[in-house]
GROMACS .gro file of C-alpha atoms in nm:
model
  513
    1MET     CA    1  -0.890  -9.431   3.472
    2GLU     CA    2  -0.811  -9.728   3.224
    3PRO     CA    3  -1.084  -9.863   2.932
    4LEU     CA    4  -1.215 -10.159   3.078
    5ILE     CA    5  -1.228 -10.467   2.733
    6ILE     CA    6  -1.551 -10.591   2.637
    7ILE     CA    7  -1.544 -10.938   2.430
    8ASP     CA    8  -1.548 -10.734   2.094
    9ASP     CA    9  -1.191 -10.684   2.217
   10ILE     CA   10  -1.079 -10.977   2.283
   11LEU     CA   11  -1.244 -11.131   1.977
   12THR     CA   12  -1.021 -10.978   1.762
   13LEU     CA   13  -0.721 -11.147   1.831
   14GLY     CA   14  -0.929 -11.465   1.745
   15PRO     CA   15  -1.158 -11.718   1.699
   16ILE     CA   16  -1.218 -11.762   2.174
   17PRO     CA   17  -1.445 -12.039   2.154
   18ASP     CA   18  -1.784 -11.875   2.369
   19GLU     CA   19  -1.688 -12.094   2.707
   20LEU     CA   20  -1.363 -11.904   2.687
   21HIS     CA   21  -1.492 -11.563   2.709
   22SER     CA   22  -1.587 -11.493   3.099
   23SER     CA   23  -1.273 -11.610   3.133
   24PHE     CA   24  -1.052 -11.371   2.890
   25LEU     CA   25  -1.242 -11.107   3.018
   26ARG     CA   26  -1.211 -11.188   3.404
   27VAL     CA   27  -0.840 -11.211   3.335
   28ALA     CA   28  -0.787 -10.898   3.138
   29ASN     CA   29  -0.993 -10.675   3.323
   30GLY     CA   30  -0.799 -10.779   3.668
   31LEU     CA   31  -0.478 -10.709   3.527
   32ILE     CA   32  -0.641 -10.340   3.409
   33GLN     CA   33  -0.794 -10.328   3.790
   34ARG     CA   34  -0.628 -10.480   4.002
   35ALA     CA   35  -0.259 -10.456   3.842
   36ASP     CA   36  -0.229 -10.091   3.712
   37TYR     CA   37  -0.205 -10.250   3.365
   38SER     CA   38  -0.264 -10.020   3.058
   39LYS     CA   39  -0.561 -10.167   2.806
   40GLU     CA   40  -0.292 -10.170   2.538
   41LYS     CA   41  -0.008 -10.433   2.791
   42VAL     CA   42  -0.322 -10.690   2.860
   43MET     CA   43  -0.421 -10.660   2.467
   44GLY     CA   44  -0.040 -10.751   2.419
   45MET     CA   45  -0.022 -11.024   2.672
   46LEU     CA   46  -0.283 -11.245   2.486
   47ALA     CA   47  -0.184 -11.175   2.128
   48GLN     CA   48   0.159 -11.331   2.322
   49LEU     CA   49  -0.082 -11.631   2.434
   50LEU     CA   50  -0.258 -11.641   2.104
   51ARG     CA   51   0.086 -11.740   1.916
   52ASP     CA   52   0.253 -11.940   2.199
   53PRO     CA   53   0.010 -12.132   2.408
   54LYS     CA   54   0.204 -12.372   2.434
   55LYS     CA   55   0.538 -12.163   2.667
   56PHE     CA   56   0.262 -11.975   2.858
   57ALA     CA   57   0.102 -12.237   3.008
   58TYR     CA   58   0.426 -12.428   3.121
   59SER     CA   59   0.600 -12.069   3.282
   60LYS     CA   60   0.411 -11.916   3.585
   61ASN     CA   61   0.225 -11.541   3.456
   62LYS     CA   62  -0.044 -11.343   3.492
   63VAL     CA   63  -0.169 -11.557   3.230
   64THR     CA   64  -0.075 -11.920   3.262
   65ASN     CA   65  -0.442 -12.062   3.313
   66LEU     CA   66  -0.528 -11.883   2.991
   67ALA     CA   67  -0.296 -12.029   2.841
   68ARG     CA   68  -0.317 -12.435   2.912
   69GLN     CA   69  -0.666 -12.402   2.819
   70ILE     CA   70  -0.646 -12.276   2.477
   71TYR     CA   71  -0.299 -12.547   2.503
   72ASP     CA   72  -0.516 -12.812   2.578
   73LEU     CA   73  -0.763 -12.723   2.284
   74ASN     CA   74  -0.484 -12.713   2.074
   75LYS     CA   75  -0.359 -13.095   2.145
   76GLN     CA   76  -0.783 -13.207   2.097
   77GLY     CA   77  -0.705 -13.082   1.765
   78ILE     CA   78  -0.907 -12.769   1.835
   79SER     CA   79  -0.722 -12.466   1.676
   80VAL     CA   80  -0.755 -12.105   1.795
   81PRO     CA   81  -0.482 -11.884   1.589
   82LEU     CA   82  -0.410 -11.531   1.671
   83SER     CA   83  -0.574 -11.293   1.396
   84GLU     CA   84  -0.392 -11.058   1.149
   85ALA     CA   85  -0.564 -10.787   1.399
   86GLY     CA   86  -0.470 -10.958   1.726
   87ALA     CA   87  -0.105 -10.973   1.585
   88THR     CA   88  -0.126 -10.597   1.493
   89TYR     CA   89  -0.066 -10.618   1.946
   90LEU     CA   90   0.279 -10.792   1.936
   91PRO     CA   91   0.484 -10.569   2.144
   92ALA     CA   92   0.808 -10.483   1.943
   93GLU     CA   93   1.067 -10.809   1.870
   94PRO     CA   94   1.364 -10.628   2.116
   95ALA     CA   95   1.653 -10.552   1.906
   96PRO     CA   96   1.944 -10.827   1.950
   97TYR     CA   97   2.174 -10.737   2.208
   98VAL     CA   98   2.546 -10.729   2.110
   99LEU     CA   99   2.839 -10.764   2.320
  100ASP     CA  100   3.130 -10.469   2.252
  101THR     CA  101   3.357 -10.790   2.153
  102ALA     CA  102   3.345 -11.190   2.027
  103GLU     CA  103   3.621 -11.276   2.092
  104LYS     CA  104   3.655 -11.596   2.356
  105GLN     CA  105   3.888 -11.535   2.677
  106ALA     CA  106   4.215 -11.829   2.584
  107GLN     CA  107   4.271 -12.122   2.825
  108SER     CA  108   4.635 -11.985   3.071
  109ALA     CA  109   4.779 -12.151   3.296
  110PHE     CA  110   4.928 -11.885   3.565
  111ASP     CA  111   5.152 -11.907   3.872
  112LEU     CA  112   5.059 -11.632   4.267
  113ARG     CA  113   5.317 -11.390   4.335
  114PRO     CA  114   5.635 -11.597   4.568
  115GLU     CA  115   5.413 -11.280   4.822
  116PRO     CA  116   5.136 -11.153   4.826
  117LEU     CA  117   5.068 -10.766   4.831
  118PRO     CA  118   5.051 -10.596   5.190
  119TYR     CA  119   4.673 -10.506   5.259
  120ALA     CA  120   4.535 -10.433   5.555
  121VAL     CA  121   4.330 -10.630   5.812
  122PHE     CA  122   4.085 -10.484   6.041
  123GLY     CA  123   4.019 -10.664   6.351
  124ALA     CA  124   4.239 -10.916   6.294
  125ASP     CA  125   4.191 -11.028   6.630
  126GLN     CA  126   3.848 -11.195   6.581
  127ILE     CA  127   3.893 -11.346   6.287
  128GLU     CA  128   4.013 -11.747   6.216
  129GLU     CA  129   4.283 -11.833   6.042
  130GLY     CA  130   4.121 -12.010   5.746
  131ALA     CA  131   4.055 -11.644   5.676
  132LEU     CA  132   4.345 -11.468   5.675
  133LEU     CA  133   4.511 -11.777   5.460
  134GLN     CA  134   4.240 -11.706   5.203
  135MET     CA  135   4.329 -11.316   5.220
  136ARG     CA  136   4.689 -11.395   5.216
  137THR     CA  137   4.605 -11.600   4.862
  138ALA     CA  138   4.374 -11.370   4.688
  139ALA     CA  139   4.624 -11.032   4.730
  140SER     CA  140   4.876 -11.340   4.542
  141LEU     CA  141   4.731 -11.345   4.282
  142PRO     CA  142   4.908 -11.203   3.958
  143ILE     CA  143   4.637 -10.964   3.913
  144SER     CA  144   4.574 -10.846   4.233
  145VAL     CA  145   4.625 -10.454   4.311
  146ALA     CA  146   4.500 -10.385   4.633
  147GLY     CA  147   4.330 -10.571   4.926
  148ALA     CA  148   4.103 -10.571   5.271
  149LEU     CA  149   3.993 -10.745   5.526
  150MET     CA  150   3.737 -10.675   5.702
  151PRO     CA  151   3.604 -10.767   6.125
  152ASP     CA  152   3.351 -10.996   6.051
  153ALA     CA  153   3.518 -11.185   5.816
  154HIS     CA  154   3.547 -11.517   5.820
  155GLN     CA  155   3.574 -11.856   5.558
  156GLY     CA  156   3.432 -11.887   5.235
  157TYR     CA  157   3.485 -11.992   4.860
  158GLY     CA  158   3.782 -11.820   4.703
  159LEU     CA  159   3.793 -11.450   4.892
  160PRO     CA  160   3.642 -11.486   5.205
  161ILE     CA  161   3.377 -11.355   5.378
  162GLY     CA  162   3.465 -10.961   5.437
  163GLY     CA  163   3.684 -11.029   5.168
  164VAL     CA  164   3.753 -10.693   4.961
  165LEU     CA  165   4.013 -10.723   4.665
  166ALA     CA  166   4.085 -10.514   4.368
  167THR     CA  167   4.203 -10.653   4.049
  168GLU     CA  168   4.338 -10.580   3.710
  169ALA     CA  169   4.033 -10.285   3.506
  170ASN     CA  170   3.961 -10.589   3.233
  171THR     CA  171   3.851 -10.915   3.501
  172VAL     CA  172   3.670 -11.026   3.711
  173ILE     CA  173   3.660 -11.260   3.972
  174PRO     CA  174   3.325 -11.441   3.935
  175TYR     CA  175   3.329 -11.661   4.310
  176ALA     CA  176   3.498 -11.353   4.487
  177VAL     CA  177   3.184 -11.208   4.353
  178GLY     CA  178   2.981 -11.469   4.573
  179VAL     CA  179   2.755 -11.741   4.478
  180ASP     CA  180   2.443 -11.493   4.622
  181ILE     CA  181   2.503 -11.199   4.362
  182ALA     CA  182   2.331 -10.908   4.469
  183CYS     CA  183   2.335 -11.027   4.796
  184ARG     CA  184   2.208 -10.674   4.997
  185MET     CA  185   2.027 -10.492   5.277
  186CYS     CA  186   1.721 -10.284   5.253
  187LEU     CA  187   1.604 -10.056   5.508
  188SER     CA  188   1.275  -9.835   5.508
  189VAL     CA  189   1.180  -9.621   5.799
  190PHE     CA  190   0.793  -9.595   5.926
  191ASP     CA  191   0.670  -9.274   6.072
  192LEU     CA  192   0.479  -9.466   6.365
  193PRO     CA  193   0.603  -9.460   6.694
  194PRO     CA  194   0.765  -9.822   6.913
  195ALA     CA  195   0.409  -9.783   7.087
  196PHE     CA  196   0.282  -9.950   6.743
  197LEU     CA  197   0.525 -10.182   6.695
  198GLU     CA  198   0.383 -10.351   7.048
  199ARG     CA  199   0.010 -10.256   6.939
  200GLU     CA  200  -0.001 -10.414   6.631
  201SER     CA  201   0.176 -10.679   6.681
  202GLN     CA  202  -0.018 -10.973   6.583
  203LEU     CA  203  -0.065 -10.754   6.262
  204LEU     CA  204   0.310 -10.689   6.266
  205LYS     CA  205   0.336 -11.108   6.274
  206LYS     CA  206   0.025 -11.124   6.035
  207SER     CA  207   0.219 -10.927   5.760
  208LEU     CA  208   0.474 -11.110   5.821
  209VAL     CA  209   0.361 -11.486   5.705
  210GLU     CA  210   0.140 -11.362   5.420
  211GLN     CA  211   0.380 -11.104   5.256
  212THR     CA  212   0.680 -11.299   5.229
  213LYS     CA  213   0.793 -11.582   5.061
  214PHE     CA  214   1.077 -11.818   5.179
  215GLY     CA  215   1.296 -12.091   5.104
  216ILE     CA  216   1.543 -12.219   4.774
  217GLY     CA  217   1.190 -12.268   4.623
  218GLY     CA  218   0.968 -11.975   4.754
  219GLU     CA  219   0.776 -11.845   4.439
  220THR     CA  220   0.520 -11.575   4.485
  221ARG     CA  221   0.247 -11.543   4.281
  222ALA     CA  222   0.140 -11.133   4.349
  223LYS     CA  223   0.362 -10.936   4.222
  224PHE     CA  224   0.412 -10.527   4.306
  225ASP     CA  225   0.542 -10.347   4.036
  226GLU     CA  226   0.809 -10.651   3.738
  227SER     CA  227   0.873 -10.331   3.531
  228VAL     CA  228   1.221 -10.506   3.624
  229MET     CA  229   1.160 -10.826   3.410
  230ASP     CA  230   1.126 -10.537   3.100
  231LEU     CA  231   1.512 -10.433   3.085
  232PRO     CA  232   1.676 -10.574   2.795
  233GLU     CA  233   1.937 -10.760   2.977
  234TRP     CA  234   1.724 -11.060   2.963
  235GLN     CA  235   1.796 -11.070   2.623
  236ALA     CA  236   2.157 -11.073   2.626
  237THR     CA  237   2.212 -11.409   2.622
  238LYS     CA  238   2.077 -11.750   2.651
  239VAL     CA  239   2.219 -11.820   3.034
  240ILE     CA  240   2.017 -11.494   3.071
  241ARG     CA  241   1.708 -11.588   2.857
  242ASP     CA  242   1.699 -11.942   2.999
  243LEU     CA  243   1.644 -11.836   3.359
  244LYS     CA  244   1.353 -11.563   3.302
  245ASP     CA  245   1.139 -11.651   3.334
  246LYS     CA  246   1.196 -11.876   3.702
  247ALA     CA  247   1.349 -11.479   3.789
  248TYR     CA  248   0.961 -11.396   3.715
  249ARG     CA  249   0.821 -11.658   3.944
  250GLN     CA  250   1.035 -11.555   4.238
  251LEU     CA  251   1.079 -11.197   4.194
  252GLY     CA  252   0.881 -11.069   4.591
  253SER     CA  253   1.081 -11.353   4.745
  254SER     CA  254   1.345 -11.444   4.978
  255GLY     CA  255   1.632 -11.770   4.948
  256THR     CA  256   1.698 -12.010   5.300
  257GLY     CA  257   2.046 -11.910   5.545
  258ASN     CA  258   2.080 -11.546   5.656
  259HIS     CA  259   1.794 -11.409   5.481
  260PHE     CA  260   1.523 -11.211   5.677
  261VAL     CA  261   1.265 -10.963   5.694
  262GLU     CA  262   1.215 -10.847   6.007
  263TRP     CA  263   1.009 -10.578   6.155
  264GLY     CA  264   1.234 -10.332   6.481
  265ILE     CA  265   1.286 -10.019   6.626
  266ILE     CA  266   1.582  -9.833   6.462
  267ASP     CA  267   1.727  -9.530   6.700
  268VAL     CA  268   1.823  -9.284   6.506
  269TYR     CA  269   2.082  -9.079   6.683
  270GLU     CA  270   2.084  -8.697   6.558
  271HIS     CA  271   2.032  -8.517   6.246
  272GLU     CA  272   2.288  -8.403   6.018
  273THR     CA  273   2.337  -8.008   5.999
  274ASN     CA  274   2.691  -8.089   5.776
  275ALA     CA  275   2.594  -8.015   5.439
  276ASP     CA  276   2.878  -8.193   5.316
  277GLN     CA  277   2.788  -8.453   5.519
  278ALA     CA  278   2.529  -8.733   5.414
  279GLY     CA  279   2.221  -8.812   5.701
  280LEU     CA  280   1.867  -8.991   5.752
  281THR     CA  281   1.727  -8.691   5.654
  282LEU     CA  282   1.511  -8.778   6.006
  283PRO     CA  283   1.530  -8.616   6.339
  284PRO     CA  284   1.616  -8.746   6.599
  285GLY     CA  285   1.440  -9.036   6.752
  286SER     CA  286   1.240  -9.397   6.788
  287TYR     CA  287   1.063  -9.481   6.523
  288LEU     CA  288   0.887  -9.906   6.340
  289ALA     CA  289   1.136  -9.968   6.057
  290LEU     CA  290   1.112 -10.280   5.810
  291LEU     CA  291   1.486 -10.473   5.731
  292SER     CA  292   1.540 -10.701   5.529
  293HIS     CA  293   1.844 -10.900   5.345
  294SER     CA  294   1.867 -11.099   5.063
  295GLY     CA  295   2.011 -11.134   4.675
  296SER     CA  296   1.905 -11.222   4.330
  297ARG     CA  297   1.747 -11.563   4.458
  298GLY     CA  298   1.817 -11.869   4.221
  299PHE     CA  299   1.885 -11.644   3.901
  300GLY     CA  300   2.190 -11.449   4.058
  301GLY     CA  301   2.328 -11.848   4.186
  302ASN     CA  302   2.257 -12.016   3.864
  303VAL     CA  303   2.506 -11.731   3.750
  304ALA     CA  304   2.744 -11.779   3.984
  305ASN     CA  305   2.775 -12.129   3.923
  306TYR     CA  306   2.752 -12.182   3.538
  307TYR     CA  307   3.032 -11.826   3.525
  308SER     CA  308   3.251 -11.979   3.816
  309LYS     CA  309   3.274 -12.304   3.624
  310LEU     CA  310   3.344 -12.137   3.268
  311ALA     CA  311   3.610 -11.953   3.432
  312MET     CA  312   3.831 -12.176   3.660
  313GLN     CA  313   3.883 -12.355   3.260
  314LYS     CA  314   3.989 -12.082   3.142
  315THR     CA  315   4.212 -11.961   3.369
  316ARG     CA  316   4.460 -12.190   3.549
  317LEU     CA  317   4.531 -12.124   3.957
  318PRO     CA  318   4.723 -12.352   4.198
  319LYS     CA  319   4.493 -12.567   4.401
  320GLU     CA  320   4.497 -12.324   4.678
  321ALA     CA  321   4.352 -12.012   4.441
  322ALA     CA  322   4.201 -12.258   4.217
  323HIS     CA  323   3.830 -12.075   4.320
  324LEU     CA  324   3.983 -11.725   4.245
  325ALA     CA  325   3.977 -11.769   3.859
  326TRP     CA  326   3.940 -11.499   3.655
  327LEU     CA  327   3.744 -11.354   3.328
  328ASP     CA  328   3.892 -11.104   3.059
  329LEU     CA  329   3.614 -10.825   3.036
  330ASP     CA  330   3.737 -10.764   2.773
  331THR     CA  331   3.663 -11.100   2.586
  332GLU     CA  332   3.318 -11.282   2.488
  333GLU     CA  333   3.297 -11.477   2.840
  334GLY     CA  334   3.368 -11.212   3.033
  335GLN     CA  335   3.140 -10.940   2.939
  336GLU     CA  336   2.864 -11.208   2.901
  337TYR     CA  337   2.911 -11.215   3.293
  338TRP     CA  338   2.886 -10.839   3.418
  339ILE     CA  339   2.558 -10.797   3.162
  340ALA     CA  340   2.463 -11.151   3.426
  341MET     CA  341   2.623 -10.929   3.739
  342ASN     CA  342   2.446 -10.571   3.639
  343LEU     CA  343   2.079 -10.739   3.585
  344ALA     CA  344   2.170 -10.937   3.868
  345GLY     CA  345   2.185 -10.666   4.064
  346GLU     CA  346   1.878 -10.429   3.908
  347TYR     CA  347   1.639 -10.759   4.026
  348ALA     CA  348   1.773 -10.800   4.396
  349SER     CA  349   1.715 -10.430   4.407
  350ALA     CA  350   1.330 -10.538   4.291
  351ASN     CA  351   1.300 -10.804   4.478
  352HIS     CA  352   1.350 -10.553   4.850
  353HIS     CA  353   1.101 -10.318   4.687
  354GLU     CA  354   0.856 -10.587   4.654
  355ILE     CA  355   0.944 -10.691   4.989
  356HIS     CA  356   0.873 -10.334   5.095
  357ASN     CA  357   0.581 -10.250   4.901
  358LYS     CA  358   0.364 -10.538   5.014
  359LEU     CA  359   0.461 -10.474   5.340
  360ALA     CA  360   0.398 -10.056   5.315
  361LYS     CA  361   0.043 -10.174   5.213
  362ALA     CA  362  -0.043 -10.433   5.432
  363LEU     CA  363  -0.007 -10.168   5.715
  364ASN     CA  364  -0.128  -9.855   5.468
  365GLU     CA  365   0.153  -9.651   5.471
  366GLN     CA  366   0.429  -9.463   5.306
  367PRO     CA  367   0.853  -9.500   5.435
  368LEU     CA  368   0.982  -9.230   5.511
  369VAL     CA  369   1.310  -9.281   5.340
  370MET     CA  370   1.474  -9.637   5.264
  371ILE     CA  371   1.781  -9.689   5.216
  372GLU     CA  372   1.983  -9.961   5.078
  373ASN     CA  373   2.311 -10.187   4.967
  374HIS     CA  374   2.496 -10.465   4.790
  375HIS     CA  375   2.774 -10.690   4.934
  376ASN     CA  376   2.829 -10.930   4.752
  377PHE     CA  377   2.911 -10.723   4.401
  378ALA     CA  378   3.232 -10.621   4.181
  379TRP     CA  379   3.198 -10.220   4.040
  380LYS     CA  380   3.463 -10.028   3.826
  381GLU     CA  381   3.651  -9.797   4.094
  382GLN     CA  382   3.948  -9.545   4.149
  383LEU     CA  383   4.171  -9.618   4.366
  384ALA     CA  384   4.350  -9.275   4.570
  385ASP     CA  385   4.605  -9.313   4.351
  386GLY     CA  386   4.386  -9.331   4.045
  387CYS     CA  387   4.498  -9.597   3.933
  388GLU     CA  388   4.108  -9.768   3.726
  389VAL     CA  389   4.037 -10.159   3.932
  390ILE     CA  390   3.724 -10.402   3.925
  391VAL     CA  391   3.639 -10.388   4.350
  392HIS     CA  392   3.495 -10.695   4.411
  393ARG     CA  393   3.295 -10.715   4.762
  394LYS     CA  394   3.238 -11.051   4.897
  395GLY     CA  395   3.081 -10.933   5.256
  396ALA     CA  396   3.181 -10.637   5.278
  397THR     CA  397   3.026 -10.292   5.267
  398PRO     CA  398   3.059  -9.998   4.991
  399ALA     CA  399   3.142  -9.724   5.246
  400GLY     CA  400   3.327  -9.448   5.032
  401SER     CA  401   3.297  -9.134   5.130
  402ASN     CA  402   2.915  -9.038   5.245
  403VAL     CA  403   2.835  -9.351   5.106
  404LEU     CA  404   2.471  -9.439   5.323
  405GLY     CA  405   2.511  -9.853   5.457
  406ILE     CA  406   2.328 -10.098   5.675
  407ILE     CA  407   2.527 -10.339   5.863
  408PRO     CA  408   2.286 -10.608   6.040
  409GLY     CA  409   2.363 -10.732   6.368
  410SER     CA  410   2.154 -11.103   6.421
  411MET     CA  411   1.828 -11.204   6.575
  412THR     CA  412   1.954 -11.086   6.826
  413GLN     CA  413   2.119 -10.791   6.843
  414PRO     CA  414   2.166 -10.495   6.633
  415GLY     CA  415   2.197 -10.334   6.324
  416PHE     CA  416   2.330 -10.029   6.284
  417VAL     CA  417   2.320  -9.712   5.976
  418VAL     CA  418   2.651  -9.618   5.930
  419ARG     CA  419   2.749  -9.332   5.634
  420GLY     CA  420   3.071  -9.474   5.473
  421LEU     CA  421   3.444  -9.255   5.599
  422GLY     CA  422   3.593  -9.341   5.199
  423ASN     CA  423   3.883  -9.511   5.449
  424ALA     CA  424   4.117  -9.536   5.090
  425ASP     CA  425   4.282  -9.889   5.341
  426SER     CA  426   3.977 -10.068   5.346
  427LEU     CA  427   3.967  -9.950   5.013
  428ASN     CA  428   3.618  -9.780   5.036
  429SER     CA  429   3.473 -10.007   5.227
  430ALA     CA  430   3.330 -10.156   5.572
  431SER     CA  431   3.204 -10.536   5.730
  432HIS     CA  432   2.837 -10.655   5.604
  433GLY     CA  433   2.718 -10.722   5.961
  434ALA     CA  434   2.865 -10.965   6.287
  435GLY     CA  435   3.044 -11.254   6.083
  436ARG     CA  436   2.979 -11.566   6.211
  437LEU     CA  437   3.163 -11.765   6.519
  438MET     CA  438   3.119 -12.130   6.414
  439SER     CA  439   2.996 -12.302   6.115
  440ARG     CA  440   2.609 -12.379   6.009
  441THR     CA  441   2.773 -12.806   6.070
  442LYS     CA  442   2.947 -12.707   6.401
  443ALA     CA  443   2.597 -12.459   6.490
  444PHE     CA  444   2.398 -12.758   6.469
  445SER     CA  445   2.633 -13.001   6.691
  446SER     CA  446   2.669 -12.776   7.000
  447ILE     CA  447   2.351 -12.591   6.957
  448THR     CA  448   1.979 -12.740   7.106
  449ARG     CA  449   1.631 -12.602   7.067
  450PRO     CA  450   1.607 -12.454   7.413
  451MET     CA  451   1.897 -12.251   7.480
  452LEU     CA  452   1.759 -12.101   7.126
  453ASP     CA  453   1.429 -11.991   7.232
  454GLN     CA  454   1.549 -11.870   7.651
  455ALA     CA  455   1.824 -11.659   7.343
  456LEU     CA  456   1.456 -11.501   7.274
  457ARG     CA  457   1.257 -11.442   7.561
  458GLU     CA  458   1.608 -11.262   7.687
  459ALA     CA  459   1.542 -11.013   7.410
  460GLY     CA  460   1.228 -10.995   7.374
  461ILE     CA  461   1.195 -11.176   7.006
  462GLN     CA  462   0.924 -11.354   6.784
  463LEU     CA  463   1.059 -11.583   6.525
  464ILE     CA  464   0.896 -11.733   6.256
  465GLY     CA  465   1.085 -12.017   6.105
  466SER     CA  466   1.406 -12.015   6.104
  467ASP     CA  467   1.635 -12.327   6.277
  468LEU     CA  468   2.008 -12.327   6.484
  469ASP     CA  469   2.207 -12.287   6.197
  470GLU     CA  470   2.098 -11.886   6.278
  471ALA     CA  471   2.143 -11.858   6.668
  472PRO     CA  472   2.226 -11.565   6.787
  473MET     CA  473   2.578 -11.696   6.939
  474VAL     CA  474   2.679 -11.826   6.614
  475TYR     CA  475   2.749 -11.475   6.552
  476LYS     CA  476   3.020 -11.256   6.654
  477ASN     CA  477   2.946 -10.949   6.905
  478ILE     CA  478   2.856 -10.622   6.663
  479GLU     CA  479   2.958 -10.446   6.902
  480THR     CA  480   3.288 -10.504   6.871
  481VAL     CA  481   3.239 -10.539   6.550
  482ILE     CA  482   3.204 -10.226   6.459
  483ASP     CA  483   3.452 -10.118   6.706
  484ALA     CA  484   3.689 -10.234   6.466
  485GLN     CA  485   3.568  -9.992   6.225
  486ARG     CA  486   3.540  -9.659   6.363
  487ASP     CA  487   3.772  -9.514   6.135
  488LEU     CA  488   3.555  -9.677   5.791
  489VAL     CA  489   3.190  -9.583   5.936
  490ALA     CA  490   3.025  -9.262   6.145
  491VAL     CA  491   2.731  -9.526   6.312
  492LEU     CA  492   2.386  -9.247   6.236
  493ALA     CA  493   2.116  -9.521   6.411
  494LYS     CA  494   2.024  -9.822   6.516
  495PHE     CA  495   1.832 -10.043   6.473
  496SER     CA  496   1.649 -10.360   6.666
  497PRO     CA  497   1.495 -10.645   6.540
  498LYS     CA  498   1.142 -10.766   6.743
  499ILE     CA  499   0.924 -10.942   6.509
  500VAL     CA  500   1.178 -11.200   6.229
  501ARG     CA  501   1.104 -11.378   5.991
  502MET     CA  502   1.367 -11.631   5.780
  503ALA     CA  503   1.294 -12.024   5.605
  504ASP     CA  504   1.109 -12.231   5.795
  505ALA     CA  505   1.376 -12.538   5.908
  506ASN     CA  506   1.524 -12.739   5.612
  507ARG     CA  507   1.793 -12.927   5.669
  508LYS     CA  508   1.772 -13.112   5.333
  509GLU     CA  509   1.834 -12.747   5.136
  510GLY     CA  510   2.081 -12.575   5.067
  511ARG     CA  511   2.183 -12.276   5.226
  512GLU     CA  512   2.147 -11.893   4.965
  513ASP     CA  513   2.371 -11.678   5.166
   0.00000   0.00000   0.00000
């Protein structure tokens, strides 16, 4: 067991006033006993607090209250300086993060191709005209190499939701990644039968209320594992550094719109016996499962907005293609975005792990298996002909050969665990969900609360939060969407939602999906 901190340890840091001794000890040993911090790490945090109390007092962290007390003393003219011995506990300063180039991207204007590149459309009969037109525009970019449109596609900004676009290997389009960078799915399967959900529905519902936090301003206090915040990329650029505190506060939270955390039942169809095919490594049967959908929160949203605007300043395109402006990865601007995007991916994954770990702990259970995937991201990949490209998937699931993914439906429709078949025409991609049938504006004007309540009753769903713009009737039929991509994925299991948690209704807030 990690040794506890005593008052002599505290006093090596500096002349801590007597009235604060108990507070320092309580916080320090609380971090050791409840957060599993090492003694060295706690002493380092306290040393940093004394070196810069104002910084810690005005950001939410493990020692905010202590920092405020020290800062208040400073304002009264009472100094509590960090001692020389205390300074030895300060963590080493991170090495400066050096980009591969300092070359700036020049402003340039480009025309579109006279005709778009050929690209595959899956489930074309259920895709709205606006999405088809947006995909045609994207395929007309001078940097486009290949493209595909998934059956859940609908109109978005720049690239349609459900659009997949491969561009030249030194280019990345922020709006083709999406505003919620690294929006993703995560599924945990537990060794508990469906009867557990029926018997303990109140416990499961309570756990969702107590262990999740939703909303644009949603923040969490208790962290399960905050090691993602130690990644060196947080020091890479001013944009990232300025957002780190916000990212820390929101770690483990979910946004608005179509973000959710839900308990349900997963039916595993068959156990893979072919060594060449990836599977769930679970015997066929029904299990309790937890499914979540969210992304990189305010960090990713701010990164996306900043670099999308920058791309539109650097790359001038005709009006209909303006949101498809790109950054050059051989320049400082492009490299900054690429670092920030990948960091948002790590952070989004950590968000889901926080949620799943907390809920697993609430049940005193460990999952048998966890599956996760991004569906708003850009990857360096090779096409079937060996061509090096950047593949943007904006609302599309990676579906390379043997790659596992999750395609959700709606709050009353099932989702599916799938194995990618590596279809070259789809650029190794599949849909990321059912896809919307109507806009949020239309949903608010055409759907009533009684209509939503009836749909929930008929499906046996308990709903916490949400609003009419996420009612199940605003989405396409997931079975039809899956049928349109049988050449893209194999279905391994079906997840049926039962207790669904979403952001509380607040029409003054934007949407983060």
